[in-house]
Every structure is written in structure tokens, then in C-alpha cells.
Amino acid sequence: MSAETLREPISSGAEWTFELLQQYDEEIRDIAVNEFGLDCYPNQIEVIASEQMLDAYASLGLPISYPHWSYGKEFIRNEQSYRKGMSGLAYEIVINSNPCISYLMEENSMPMQALVIAHACYGHNSFFKGNYLFRQWTDADAIIDYMVFARRYVMQCEERYGFTAVEDTLDSCHALMHHGVDRYRRPAPLSEEEQRIRQLQREEFEWQQFDEIWRTLPARDKELDADAARNGHFPPEPQENLLYFIEKHAPKLASWQRELVRIVRKLSQYFYPQGLTKVMNEGWATFWHYTLLNRLYDRGRVDAGFMLEWLSSHTNVITQRGYDQHGYGGLNPYALGFAMFTDIRRICENPTDEDREWFPDIAGSDWRQTLDFAMRNYKDESFITQYLSPKLMREFHFFAIDDFQQDGFLTVDAIHNEQGYRRLRQLLAAQYNRDVQVPDIQIVRYDYNGDRALTLQHRRYRGRPLEAHNGGEVLKHIARLWGFTVRLETLDGDELIDTQELKAT
Amino acid sequence: MIIDRRLNDRNKSAVNRQRFIRRYKEQIRKSVADLAGRRSITDMEQGGEVSIPARDISEPSFQHGQGGDREIVHPGNHQFQTGDRIKRPEGEGGGGGSGSGEGDGEQSQDSFEFTLSRDEFMDLFFDDLELPAMVRTMLGDIRQFKWRRAGYTPRGVPTNLSVVRSLQNAMARRIALKKPIERQIAALTEAGAPAEQIEALERRKRMVPFIDELDLRYRNRVKEPQPINRAVMFCLMDVSASMTEDKKDLAKRFYTLLYLFLTRKYEKVDLVFIRHTEDAEEVDEDRFFHDTGSGGTVVLSALRLMQEIMVERYPADQWNIYGAQVSDGDAFGADPEKSRAWLEDLILPAVRYFAYVEVPDNTNRLSPLSHAYRRIEASHMAMATVTGRHEVYPVLRELFRKEAA
């Protein structure tokens, strides 16, 4: 640690300039990279106006996306609430790409800009680069190029096949957005898509030459296991990646529609890790902006006014309301994540006896290595299982409620006491399990030689039914993509309790 | 690397917004129709708040519903012990348990409200009337422009260079730059400074250019919309008890369309509202549409009043006069015939166009008034029977066709 220096603030007051942004960025980078050893993608900081921020929000936070009405809806919704002053714009959007793109809003003051730089450009950035899920599932180098292709492709389809046809297909795909990944199979890297895209362009040319001839060629389904198909047992294993199955096997889709299904699938894959690491990702970024900016103060590079300004915003972000307080909306991932990383550091640096008993491996270890290891190798669910300490459970006053169907009342299952800690931790972690959040729906049969009906199964998770109205709507979308009869069987345990059937029109 | 993107396109989402509006046209249209009904004719051209049932625009996905077994962890316990039983809160089958924080605007609003811009509103309003595209473009923008001088700008094409202005500026600049140097030279000469120092200043003085890019001024011109001149539009309506709200609504659409059309053509459009039962009076727009009269029908009274007002306030040599009459066509005794004569002899010669729109209860029967009006021989008189909104426009088609030429 460097000795206390004289206070020589980089700037004071709220005004920011490009030179100042540059200076703060260099100073923060020096602390993040050279002092704490964070490993980041190069940064690309973009200064934008508030309406551009609204644009960015509307398109899922990607800098470029294909046109679709739902993004228009999002934009209008955000704009309305922003205008009415109901919600300020959250101050950061950061894109998991290489270079890592972060947005700064021109309306923000200098301390807030520095906060976003620390939070997004060094916090989120290093998480994207380091966490195993992101490394496995997303392709930071290729995402922007891919989205450029997707946008162009969708617009070409609109020109050729009409807005409505494209919209219908995309709507149906969006309804299956949460069922576009295969958790147990690593996806092919996006960069390989480039090959395919070139291939597509070649085909484009050939189509123009021989449109009619091509259309009459029998489609060879390479993946269809001939034996299995004869016995009517296809797919051999249930398929959870609905979008993939539809893309590969839907009998009636035109090739451009398959390509659209693929685009939505790739998008869904890109967002998959973000859903599993919200607590960790935000916690990590918040922990680092807090640590980096405090270090900036220790070095004498910012003044007290600067600290007060960003701290008030920081405090707002990590507020956790109690279950009975106004505005309670469940657990705040920023609050929990920040508390956990801070707590791990505490356990490393000043462990108590309780910590030594609960965390023998990390109590007293080097905190930077421990934090780095945690960031790289966990997702929310396992992170909580591994690192949530009794001290935090006491601080948050956690308690678990049993809500069982056969009871006419709720029961308190565990609270923050000696008997409850382990149970509480297990239950909280389970809340971040994807099975709890997304219903388990898989394709079990494709009657390839018969009426081509597609059968899906919903295996109830602990007796929890599907939300009926939405479920029915999604089924219609699947039928639209499939083009033949679609069935949805509901299983509770191994018992078939309900079948919905939708004849394709 | 820091990039300034503020100059980029600020309206990326416009495309998506259009798609949203196109997709929910049907729902939005209903809101637009309501708005159009509430607005006055002269205020039709502005945006407005519309709302769509939220359920219509939700995007479905497979979700867990209520029921089944679950445990939920909450923060902020200050009273519960393990094993406590709590009454189920009303109307919820257990929280979502998804642990999404921040309370990120899970507004369970029943309707989705947003603001349409003027253009979007007009587009939908015209849609409602099934206006053909050509007319739409005509109504949608102002066609004629006049170039007007508007001072000077520092940039322009050589043709517009203002020599006098530019040289004035050059002179001012030369004076401003040379004077301090001259003062310095004078001071140094007095103090007997070395010659090279003075020489250097002299050189600097010579460096000031005679004319510089900075001095150039160009004549600036701007395009100004140039409507032709002024018009007056007479709205005549029968408000006897047989005129229902629906009929008035049709009438209003017809007047609005005519008004919009006129405002494209004329700089100033006056509106005169005349309503009649058995006698006529001039009223303001609000009363025109929203006060129900009672009593019989004497059409002639309205035509008379119109003619009086024309003579008094809108002489035909100074105003373009348009007349639009809406009635359900019921008239009695000698009234239709007298009205026809009055219209034909006194009004039609003085107006540019007169439209008569009938909103009858029974379309199979020829009403007395149209029976009489049908005998009028005039190319600038149009008549039509209207029972639905989509029929409003064709009445004006003749007019558009002629006037647009």
C-alpha cells in the first residue's frame, strides 16, 4: 500500500469534460489493474444523451438489434415513466462484448461518471471476462458482428416476406425465449456463425438462380435417427431446447424462418448467463466501485464532496427493504451481492471464531485470490450455498416461509438462528435455481411417420402448475411454428394429469 | 477509449415505435376515435394520450402459476419464530419467489398509456376515414413555400455572398487587431525601445490579413409555408330532436375533414356555426355539437342566416366561402322547395363550394330535402348520403379532385 499522499484532487465540482473522463479512467484503471489485479477486456466508453439511453434499454441493452414492436413498447414504457419522473434511468448499461462497451449519460455529474466507470468498466467488465458461465456461453468477440447480421437479415426478410410474416415468426420465437438453451451442451461459438452467414449469402445467390428447382428438392433430415423414427421414438432423449428443436425439425418452416428462430435462439443463449448471475454480477461490480473509489480517496485524488455524492447514490442502490416495508419487491440483488463480497473480504481479513468454524478454507486467506476464485467459478445458486455467512443472515434478518398447497396457512420454516442457518442458506440458494424460475418443459415426441404431431411435457416442479392463460398463448405460438398438431402433457411425478391439444389450422 | 456518441442518431427506436403502432392500430384507433370525438374541429391537429388494454400487448411465456409447494426467503424478520403459523394473505398464492429485486416496475396496470405525436394521430385519424394516400399527403403537409430573406449567415454558396457585409466585417476585424499593436509601437517608440522590437511588431501588424474566411457573410433565405389567403367555412346543422349523437359525430368528422383541407389551402380559416330547429342561430362550436335543440325543422332559416352573415361579414370578393350542411333531410311543406331556391339563387353564386350531407334514418327513402336539392344544377354543389364514417370522405372527393388540380 502506498503511503498517504497529499490531497491533489483530479477535479472538484460536478462539471465533466472528456479530458477529465480520461484522467479518472486512467487513475481508476491503475488501481483496478495494477493494484488489485482485475483482468478486464479493453474498454470502450460512450457518452450518450438520455434518449439514447432509453434506446439502449429498449433493445435489451444491446447497441444494435433487429427491429421488433416489443422494443418499441419497451421504449415507450421507459420513456413514459422517465418523463413522469417515476424512475430515474439506472445509471449504467454495459455490454458483454470485446471491447466492453459502457455508456455514460451526458446529464450525469463528474462523480457519477466516475462511479459508472468504476462499476461498469472495471466491475462488470472483469466479471464478464472471468466468470465461467460467460466464458462458456457467450462470445464477447463476436456478439456485435452477429447482431449486425441479425438486424440486416431481419430487415431483408421484412422487405421480402412482409412485416406481418416476420413479426409473427419473431413473436412466436420470443414466447420461447426462456427455452432456447440446452444446459448440458456447450453451444458452438458465435464466431463460427460467420461461416454460416457467408454460406447464407451464397445460397441467396443460388436461390435467385433456381428458386423453383430448389424448392422441390426433398429435405434431408440428417439428424433424424432412422431407427428411432421408424419406431416412432423421436427424439430419443427429451429435448429442453425448444427453439433448437423447432429450428432443426419443424416440418413447415421456410428456410428464412428457420434462420429467424436461430437468431432468437442465439440471443437467448447470450442472455442465459446474465439470468443466472444477477446477484454475483451486480454484487461484484458494486463491490469494486466501492473499493476503487475509496482507494481513489486514499490516494488523495478526489475530495470529500466527490465521495458524498456517489455514496448517496451507492446507498440507494444497495438498500434492502424489509418484507413488510413499503416498496418491498423481493431481494435486491445489488444489496445481497455487495454484502456477500464485502463479507467474504471481512472473513479473509478479520475472521471471527464463527467464521473459522463455517469457512475454514477461506478464513484468514488472501482476500483478493479468494474473491477472484468465487467470481470465476460460481453462479448465484452455488455462490450462496458456498459463501452466505450466518453473520449476513442475521444482518438481513432472513426467514423462510413454507407455502404448501394442502395447508390453509403459511409456516415459518427457519429463521436466522443457530438451528436455522443451514436450512435458510439452502432455501435461499434454491430460489436462484433456474428450475424454480422457469417451468420444466421438454419435447418428448415427434410423430415423424404419423400425423407429425409434436408432444411437449411439462413436469411439474413440486406440484406447481403453469400459469394457464400465458401457457395457452405460448402453445398457440408453438403450433404456429410447428404447423401441425401440438400437445402439452402435464406430469406430476410420473403421473399424467392433463393433456392440452392444439390442432394446427 | 472514450467516444462521444451524442451526435449519433437519437431516435433509433423510432422504427420500433412505428412497428408497435402499426401492430396495435386497431386498439389505438379506438382511442383516437374517442379523442377525435372530444376535440374541437380546430384542435384536431395535435398529438394525444392514448391507451391500450395491457393484456393485449403482453408477451406470453411459460410461467409458474399459483399453487403447488414452495418456500420463500424474505428479509427483515422482527417477530417470527420457527414454527409460527401465519394466515395466508388474501388473493395471493405465495409470492413469485423469483427473488428479483429492485422492484423493477412490476406495474400491474390495466392499460398501457402513451402519447401519440401529431403526425401519428393524424395518420390514424385519416385511417379512420379511409382517406386515399394522395389526399393524405395533401392534407398531411403544406405544399407551397415562398423564399424569404432572413439576415446573413457565415456559410453559404458564392452566389449569395454579400460583398458589403463581408467587407464591413473585414474592416472591423482589421481595426480590432491592428489598434493594440499600433498602441504598443507608439509606447515603445516613446520609450526608445530597440528597433528590432518595433520592427517585429510592425511585421505582426502587416500579418493581419485584409480579408479572412471569418469575415464572409452570405445572404440567408428561408422557406416559409405560403398558404394562399383566407376562407370562411359555414357549418350548418339541423339539431332537431331526430339528430342523434351518432349523426352529430358523423357531421363532426365531415366538418373536420373539410376544415383540415381548407387550412392547407388558406392562411386563415374562419368557422361559422349555424344550427337550426325552426329558427336558426349562430353559436360557438361547443354548443353547436353538444346542445340538443328541440322543436321542428325549418331549413330555410339556416340558409337565410348564412346569407345574412355572408353579406355582413364575409363579402364574396374578399373571402373564399365554403358551405357544409348536415341534416337528416326531414323538412316539411314548402320549406324544401324554398330552401332550394334560396340556395340556388343567393348562396351558390357566391360560394366556392357547397356540400350537403344527409344522415337519414332510412336510406331507402328519398328525403324531401334531397328531393328538392337534387334539382340544383351546379358543378360546385355536392350531395351525399352518409351512414358510416368511411363514407364521409367520398363526399369531399369531388372537391379534392377539383381543387387539388
Coordinates of C-alpha atoms in Angstrom, one line a residue, chain A residues 15-465:
Chain A
E15 CA -18.6 19.5 -14.3
W16 CA -17.1 16.8 -16.5
T17 CA -15.1 17.1 -19.7
F18 CA -13.6 14.5 -21.9
E19 CA -10.1 15.2 -20.6
L20 CA -11.4 14.6 -17.0
L21 CA -13.1 11.4 -18.0
Q22 CA -9.8 10.2 -19.5
Q23 CA -7.9 11.2 -16.3
Y24 CA -10.3 9.4 -14.0
D25 CA -10.4 6.4 -16.2
E26 CA -6.6 6.2 -16.2
E27 CA -6.4 6.6 -12.4
I28 CA -9.2 4.0 -11.8
R29 CA -7.6 1.6 -14.2
D30 CA -4.3 2.0 -12.4
I31 CA -5.9 1.0 -9.1
A32 CA -8.1 -1.8 -10.6
V33 CA -5.5 -3.4 -12.8
N34 CA -2.1 -2.7 -11.2
E35 CA -3.1 -2.6 -7.6
F36 CA -5.9 -5.2 -7.4
G37 CA -5.1 -7.2 -10.4
L38 CA -8.5 -7.2 -12.1
D39 CA -8.5 -8.8 -15.6
C40 CA -10.6 -6.8 -18.0
Y41 CA -11.5 -6.5 -21.7
P42 CA -10.4 -3.2 -23.2
N43 CA -13.0 -0.5 -22.5
Q44 CA -15.0 1.5 -24.9
I45 CA -16.8 4.3 -23.1
E46 CA -19.5 6.0 -25.0
V47 CA -21.0 9.3 -23.9
I48 CA -24.7 9.5 -24.8
A49 CA -27.8 11.5 -24.2
S50 CA -30.8 10.3 -22.1
E51 CA -33.0 9.5 -25.0
Q52 CA -30.2 7.3 -26.4
M53 CA -30.0 5.6 -23.1
L54 CA -33.7 4.9 -23.5
D55 CA -33.0 3.4 -26.9
A56 CA -30.3 1.2 -25.4
Y57 CA -32.7 0.0 -22.7
A58 CA -35.3 -0.8 -25.2
S59 CA -33.2 -3.1 -27.3
L60 CA -32.3 -5.4 -24.3
G61 CA -29.2 -3.3 -23.7
L62 CA -27.5 -4.3 -26.9
P63 CA -26.1 -1.5 -29.0
I64 CA -27.8 -2.9 -32.1
S65 CA -30.7 -5.3 -32.5
Y66 CA -33.2 -6.3 -35.1
P67 CA -36.4 -4.2 -35.3
H68 CA -39.4 -5.5 -33.5
W69 CA -42.5 -4.0 -32.0
S70 CA -41.8 -5.2 -28.5
Y71 CA -38.7 -3.0 -28.4
G72 CA -40.9 -0.1 -29.3
K73 CA -43.2 -1.0 -26.5
E74 CA -40.3 -1.1 -24.0
F75 CA -39.1 2.2 -25.3
I76 CA -42.5 3.9 -24.9
R77 CA -42.9 2.4 -21.4
N78 CA -39.5 3.6 -20.2
E79 CA -40.0 7.0 -21.8
Q80 CA -43.3 7.5 -20.1
S81 CA -42.1 6.6 -16.7
Y82 CA -38.9 8.6 -17.2
R83 CA -40.9 11.7 -18.2
K84 CA -43.2 11.4 -15.3
G85 CA -40.2 11.1 -13.1
M86 CA -41.3 7.8 -11.7
S87 CA -38.0 6.2 -12.4
G88 CA -34.6 7.7 -13.0
L89 CA -32.6 5.9 -15.6
A90 CA -30.5 3.4 -13.9
Y91 CA -27.1 4.8 -14.4
E92 CA -25.4 2.1 -16.2
I93 CA -25.7 -0.2 -19.2
V94 CA -22.7 -2.3 -20.1
I95 CA -22.4 -4.7 -22.9
N96 CA -20.7 -8.1 -22.6
S97 CA -18.5 -7.7 -25.7
N98 CA -14.9 -7.2 -26.6
P99 CA -14.1 -4.3 -26.3
C100 CA -16.5 -3.9 -23.4
I101 CA -18.9 -1.1 -24.2
S102 CA -20.3 1.1 -21.4
Y103 CA -22.5 4.1 -21.7
L104 CA -22.2 7.4 -19.8
M105 CA -25.1 9.8 -19.7
E106 CA -24.2 13.4 -20.5
E107 CA -26.5 14.6 -17.8
N108 CA -24.6 13.0 -15.0
S109 CA -22.1 14.8 -12.8
M110 CA -18.4 14.0 -12.7
P111 CA -18.6 11.9 -9.5
M112 CA -21.4 9.9 -11.1
Q113 CA -19.4 9.3 -14.3
A114 CA -16.5 8.1 -12.2
L115 CA -18.9 5.8 -10.3
V116 CA -20.1 4.3 -13.6
I117 CA -16.6 3.9 -14.9
A118 CA -15.6 2.0 -11.8
H119 CA -18.8 0.0 -11.7
A120 CA -19.2 -1.0 -15.3
C121 CA -15.8 -0.6 -17.0
Y122 CA -13.9 -2.5 -14.3
G123 CA -16.5 -4.3 -12.2
H124 CA -18.9 -5.8 -14.8
N125 CA -16.2 -5.9 -17.4
S126 CA -13.9 -8.2 -15.3
F127 CA -16.9 -10.4 -14.3
F128 CA -17.8 -10.9 -18.0
K129 CA -14.3 -11.8 -18.7
G130 CA -13.8 -14.1 -15.7
N131 CA -17.0 -15.9 -14.8
Y132 CA -17.2 -19.5 -16.1
L133 CA -20.8 -19.2 -17.4
F134 CA -20.0 -16.2 -19.6
R135 CA -16.8 -17.9 -20.9
Q136 CA -18.8 -20.9 -21.8
W137 CA -22.0 -19.4 -23.1
T138 CA -21.2 -16.1 -24.7
D139 CA -18.8 -15.0 -27.3
A140 CA -17.7 -11.5 -26.4
D141 CA -15.7 -11.1 -29.6
A142 CA -18.5 -11.9 -32.0
I143 CA -21.7 -10.7 -30.5
I144 CA -21.8 -7.2 -32.1
D145 CA -21.0 -8.6 -35.5
Y146 CA -23.6 -11.2 -35.1
M147 CA -26.3 -8.6 -34.2
V148 CA -25.4 -6.5 -37.2
F149 CA -26.0 -9.6 -39.3
A150 CA -29.3 -10.3 -37.5
R151 CA -30.5 -6.9 -37.9
R152 CA -29.8 -6.8 -41.6
Y153 CA -31.2 -10.3 -42.1
V154 CA -34.5 -9.5 -40.4
M155 CA -34.9 -6.3 -42.4
Q156 CA -34.3 -8.1 -45.6
C157 CA -36.9 -10.7 -44.6
E158 CA -39.4 -7.9 -43.9
E159 CA -38.8 -6.5 -47.3
R160 CA -39.2 -9.8 -49.0
Y161 CA -41.9 -11.5 -47.0
G162 CA -43.8 -8.6 -45.4
F163 CA -43.8 -7.2 -42.0
T164 CA -46.5 -9.3 -40.7
A165 CA -45.0 -12.7 -41.6
V166 CA -41.7 -11.7 -40.0
E167 CA -43.4 -10.3 -36.9
D168 CA -45.5 -13.4 -36.4
T169 CA -42.4 -15.7 -36.6
L170 CA -40.4 -13.5 -34.2
D171 CA -43.3 -13.2 -31.7
S172 CA -43.6 -17.0 -31.6
C173 CA -39.9 -17.3 -31.0
H174 CA -39.9 -14.6 -28.3
A175 CA -42.5 -16.6 -26.5
L176 CA -40.0 -19.4 -26.2
M177 CA -37.0 -17.2 -25.3
H178 CA -36.6 -18.9 -22.0
H179 CA -36.4 -22.3 -23.6
G180 CA -33.7 -21.7 -26.1
V181 CA -30.7 -23.2 -24.2
D182 CA -29.5 -26.7 -23.6
R183 CA -28.0 -26.5 -20.2
Y184 CA -25.9 -29.6 -20.7
R185 CA -24.4 -28.9 -24.0
R186 CA -22.0 -26.2 -24.8
P187 CA -23.1 -24.1 -27.8
A188 CA -20.9 -23.6 -30.8
P189 CA -19.1 -20.4 -30.6
L190 CA -20.7 -17.4 -32.3
S191 CA -17.6 -16.8 -34.4
E192 CA -18.4 -20.0 -36.3
E193 CA -21.6 -18.2 -37.4
E194 CA -19.6 -16.2 -39.8
Q195 CA -19.0 -19.2 -41.9
R196 CA -22.7 -19.9 -42.0
I197 CA -23.5 -16.3 -42.8
R198 CA -21.2 -16.5 -45.8
Q199 CA -22.9 -19.7 -46.8
L200 CA -26.3 -18.0 -46.5
Q201 CA -25.2 -15.2 -48.8
R202 CA -24.1 -17.8 -51.4
E203 CA -27.4 -19.6 -51.1
E204 CA -29.1 -16.2 -51.6
F205 CA -27.4 -16.0 -55.0
E206 CA -28.3 -19.6 -55.9
W207 CA -31.9 -19.0 -54.9
Q208 CA -32.2 -16.2 -57.3
Q209 CA -31.0 -18.6 -60.0
F210 CA -33.0 -21.7 -59.3
D211 CA -35.7 -20.8 -56.9
E212 CA -38.2 -23.3 -58.2
I213 CA -35.8 -26.2 -58.6
W214 CA -34.6 -25.8 -55.1
R215 CA -38.0 -25.8 -53.7
T216 CA -38.8 -29.3 -55.0
L217 CA -35.7 -31.0 -53.5
P218 CA -36.6 -33.3 -50.7
A219 CA -35.2 -32.0 -47.5
R220 CA -32.8 -34.5 -46.0
D221 CA -33.0 -34.5 -42.2
K222 CA -29.6 -35.5 -41.3
E223 CA -30.2 -35.7 -37.6
L224 CA -33.2 -38.0 -37.8
D225 CA -32.2 -41.3 -36.4
A226 CA -33.8 -43.6 -38.9
D227 CA -34.4 -46.5 -36.5
A228 CA -35.9 -44.3 -33.9
A229 CA -38.1 -42.6 -36.4
R230 CA -39.4 -46.0 -37.6
N231 CA -40.4 -46.9 -34.1
G232 CA -41.9 -43.5 -33.5
H233 CA -39.4 -42.8 -30.8
F234 CA -38.1 -39.5 -31.8
P235 CA -36.3 -37.6 -30.2
P236 CA -34.5 -40.4 -28.4
E237 CA -34.0 -38.2 -25.4
P238 CA -36.3 -35.4 -24.3
Q239 CA -35.2 -32.0 -25.6
E240 CA -35.3 -29.0 -23.4
N241 CA -34.0 -26.6 -26.0
L242 CA -37.3 -26.0 -27.7
L243 CA -36.0 -23.3 -30.1
Y244 CA -33.3 -25.6 -31.3
F245 CA -35.6 -28.5 -32.0
I246 CA -38.0 -26.3 -33.9
E247 CA -35.2 -24.8 -35.9
K248 CA -34.0 -28.2 -36.9
H249 CA -37.2 -30.2 -37.3
A250 CA -40.3 -28.0 -37.8
P251 CA -41.7 -29.5 -40.9
K252 CA -43.3 -26.4 -42.4
L253 CA -40.9 -23.6 -41.7
A254 CA -39.3 -21.8 -44.7
S255 CA -35.6 -21.5 -44.5
W256 CA -35.7 -17.8 -43.7
Q257 CA -38.0 -18.6 -40.8
R258 CA -35.5 -21.2 -39.5
E259 CA -32.9 -18.5 -39.6
L260 CA -35.1 -16.2 -37.5
V261 CA -35.6 -19.0 -35.0
R262 CA -31.8 -19.4 -34.9
I263 CA -31.3 -15.7 -34.4
V264 CA -33.6 -15.6 -31.4
R265 CA -32.0 -18.7 -30.0
K266 CA -28.6 -17.2 -30.2
L267 CA -29.9 -14.1 -28.5
S268 CA -31.4 -16.2 -25.7
Q269 CA -28.2 -18.1 -25.3
Y270 CA -26.3 -14.8 -25.0
F271 CA -28.6 -13.6 -22.2
Y272 CA -28.7 -17.0 -20.4
P273 CA -25.7 -16.4 -18.0
Q274 CA -27.0 -13.0 -17.1
G275 CA -30.1 -14.6 -15.6
L276 CA -28.1 -17.0 -13.5
T277 CA -25.6 -14.5 -12.1
K278 CA -27.5 -11.3 -11.3
V279 CA -26.6 -11.3 -7.6
M280 CA -23.0 -12.1 -8.3
N281 CA -22.6 -9.8 -11.2
E282 CA -24.1 -6.7 -9.6
G283 CA -22.6 -7.5 -6.3
W284 CA -19.1 -7.8 -7.9
A285 CA -19.5 -4.5 -9.8
T286 CA -20.8 -2.7 -6.7
F287 CA -18.1 -4.1 -4.5
W288 CA -15.5 -2.9 -6.9
H289 CA -16.8 0.6 -7.5
Y290 CA -16.9 0.9 -3.7
T291 CA -13.4 -0.4 -3.3
L292 CA -11.9 1.5 -6.2
L293 CA -13.4 4.9 -5.4
N294 CA -12.4 4.6 -1.8
R295 CA -8.9 3.8 -2.9
L296 CA -9.0 6.9 -5.1
Y297 CA -9.8 8.9 -2.0
D298 CA -6.9 7.3 -0.1
R299 CA -4.6 8.3 -2.8
G300 CA -5.8 11.9 -2.4
R301 CA -7.2 12.1 -5.9
V302 CA -10.7 13.1 -5.0
D303 CA -12.3 15.4 -2.4
A304 CA -14.9 14.8 0.2
G305 CA -17.7 16.4 -1.9
F306 CA -17.0 13.8 -4.6
M307 CA -17.3 11.0 -2.1
L308 CA -20.5 12.3 -0.6
E309 CA -22.2 12.5 -4.0
W310 CA -21.5 9.0 -5.2
L311 CA -22.0 7.5 -1.8
S312 CA -25.6 8.7 -1.6
S313 CA -26.3 7.0 -4.9
H314 CA -24.5 3.9 -3.8
T315 CA -26.6 3.8 -0.6
N316 CA -29.8 4.0 -2.6
V317 CA -28.7 1.1 -4.8
I318 CA -27.9 -1.3 -2.0
T319 CA -30.9 -0.6 0.1
Q320 CA -32.8 -3.7 1.1
R321 CA -36.3 -3.1 2.4
G322 CA -37.9 -5.5 4.8
Y323 CA -40.7 -7.8 3.8
D324 CA -43.3 -5.6 5.5
Q325 CA -42.0 -2.2 4.3
H326 CA -43.5 -0.1 1.6
G327 CA -41.9 -0.8 -1.8
Y328 CA -40.6 -4.2 -1.0
G329 CA -40.0 -6.1 -4.2
G330 CA -38.2 -9.2 -3.1
L331 CA -34.5 -9.5 -2.5
N332 CA -32.4 -6.7 -4.1
P333 CA -29.5 -8.4 -6.0
Y334 CA -27.3 -5.4 -5.5
A335 CA -27.8 -5.4 -1.8
L336 CA -27.2 -9.2 -1.4
G337 CA -24.3 -9.4 -3.8
F338 CA -22.5 -6.4 -2.4
A339 CA -23.0 -7.6 1.2
M340 CA -21.6 -11.1 0.3
F341 CA -18.5 -9.9 -1.4
T342 CA -17.8 -7.4 1.3
D343 CA -18.4 -10.2 3.9
I344 CA -16.0 -12.6 2.1
R345 CA -13.3 -9.9 2.3
R346 CA -14.1 -9.5 6.0
I347 CA -13.8 -13.2 6.6
C348 CA -10.4 -13.3 4.9
E349 CA -9.1 -10.2 6.8
N350 CA -10.7 -10.3 10.2
P351 CA -12.3 -13.7 10.8
T352 CA -14.3 -14.4 14.0
D353 CA -14.5 -17.8 15.6
E354 CA -17.8 -18.4 13.9
D355 CA -16.2 -17.7 10.6
R356 CA -13.4 -20.1 11.2
E357 CA -15.9 -22.8 12.1
W358 CA -18.1 -22.1 9.0
F359 CA -15.4 -21.2 6.5
P360 CA -12.2 -23.0 7.5
D361 CA -10.8 -22.7 3.9
I362 CA -11.1 -19.0 3.5
A363 CA -10.9 -17.5 7.0
G364 CA -7.6 -15.7 7.0
S365 CA -6.7 -16.3 3.4
D366 CA -5.7 -13.7 0.8
W367 CA -8.9 -11.9 0.1
R368 CA -8.2 -10.9 -3.5
Q369 CA -7.5 -14.5 -4.5
T370 CA -10.5 -15.8 -2.6
L371 CA -12.8 -13.2 -4.2
D372 CA -11.4 -13.9 -7.7
F373 CA -11.9 -17.6 -7.3
A374 CA -15.5 -17.0 -6.2
M375 CA -16.2 -14.7 -9.1
R376 CA -14.8 -17.2 -11.6
N377 CA -16.4 -20.5 -10.6
Y378 CA -19.9 -19.9 -9.3
K379 CA -23.4 -18.8 -10.3
D380 CA -25.9 -17.3 -7.9
E381 CA -27.2 -20.5 -6.6
S382 CA -23.9 -22.2 -5.8
F383 CA -22.4 -18.9 -4.7
I384 CA -25.0 -18.5 -1.9
T385 CA -24.7 -22.2 -0.9
Q386 CA -20.9 -21.7 -0.6
Y387 CA -20.4 -18.3 0.9
L388 CA -23.5 -17.0 2.7
S389 CA -22.4 -16.5 6.3
P390 CA -24.5 -16.6 9.5
K391 CA -23.5 -13.1 10.2
L392 CA -25.2 -11.9 6.9
M393 CA -28.3 -13.9 7.6
R394 CA -28.5 -12.1 10.9
E395 CA -27.9 -8.7 9.3
F396 CA -30.6 -9.3 6.7
H397 CA -32.9 -10.9 9.3
F398 CA -33.7 -13.7 6.8
F399 CA -36.6 -16.0 7.5
A400 CA -38.1 -18.7 5.4
I401 CA -41.8 -19.3 4.9
D402 CA -43.4 -22.6 3.8
D403 CA -46.3 -22.2 1.4
F404 CA -47.7 -25.6 0.9
Q405 CA -50.8 -26.3 -1.1
Q406 CA -52.5 -28.6 1.4
D407 CA -52.1 -26.1 4.3
G408 CA -54.5 -23.3 4.9
F409 CA -51.8 -21.3 6.4
L410 CA -48.1 -20.3 6.0
T411 CA -45.5 -21.7 8.3
V412 CA -42.2 -20.2 9.3
D413 CA -39.7 -22.8 8.4
A414 CA -36.4 -21.3 9.6
I415 CA -35.1 -18.0 10.9
H416 CA -31.7 -16.5 11.4
N417 CA -30.7 -18.6 14.4
E418 CA -28.3 -21.5 15.1
Q419 CA -30.8 -24.1 14.1
G420 CA -31.9 -22.3 11.0
Y421 CA -28.7 -21.1 9.3
R422 CA -28.1 -24.1 7.1
R423 CA -31.7 -24.6 6.2
L424 CA -32.1 -20.9 5.4
R425 CA -29.0 -20.9 3.2
Q426 CA -30.1 -23.9 1.3
L427 CA -33.6 -22.4 0.7
L428 CA -32.3 -19.1 -0.4
A429 CA -29.9 -20.7 -2.8
A430 CA -32.7 -22.8 -4.2
Q431 CA -34.6 -19.6 -5.0
Y432 CA -31.9 -18.8 -7.6
N433 CA -32.2 -22.2 -9.1
R434 CA -33.4 -21.9 -12.7
D435 CA -35.9 -24.8 -12.2
V436 CA -37.7 -22.7 -9.7
Q437 CA -38.0 -19.8 -12.0
V438 CA -38.6 -21.4 -15.4
P439 CA -41.1 -24.3 -15.8
D440 CA -39.5 -27.5 -17.0
I441 CA -40.9 -28.1 -20.5
Q442 CA -39.4 -30.6 -22.9
I443 CA -40.1 -32.1 -26.2
V444 CA -40.7 -35.8 -25.9
R445 CA -42.2 -37.0 -29.1
Y446 CA -42.3 -36.0 -32.7
D447 CA -44.6 -38.3 -34.6
Y448 CA -42.5 -38.3 -37.7
N449 CA -44.2 -41.0 -39.6
G450 CA -47.7 -40.3 -38.5
D451 CA -49.6 -37.0 -38.2
R452 CA -46.4 -35.1 -37.4
A453 CA -47.7 -34.1 -34.1
L454 CA -45.3 -32.6 -31.5
T455 CA -45.7 -33.6 -27.9
L456 CA -44.3 -31.5 -25.1
Q457 CA -44.2 -32.4 -21.5
H458 CA -44.4 -30.1 -18.5
R459 CA -43.0 -31.9 -15.5
R460 CA -44.4 -30.1 -12.5
Y461 CA -41.9 -28.8 -10.1
R462 CA -43.3 -29.6 -6.7
G463 CA -46.8 -29.5 -7.9
R464 CA -46.6 -26.0 -9.3
P465 CA -49.0 -25.6 -12.3

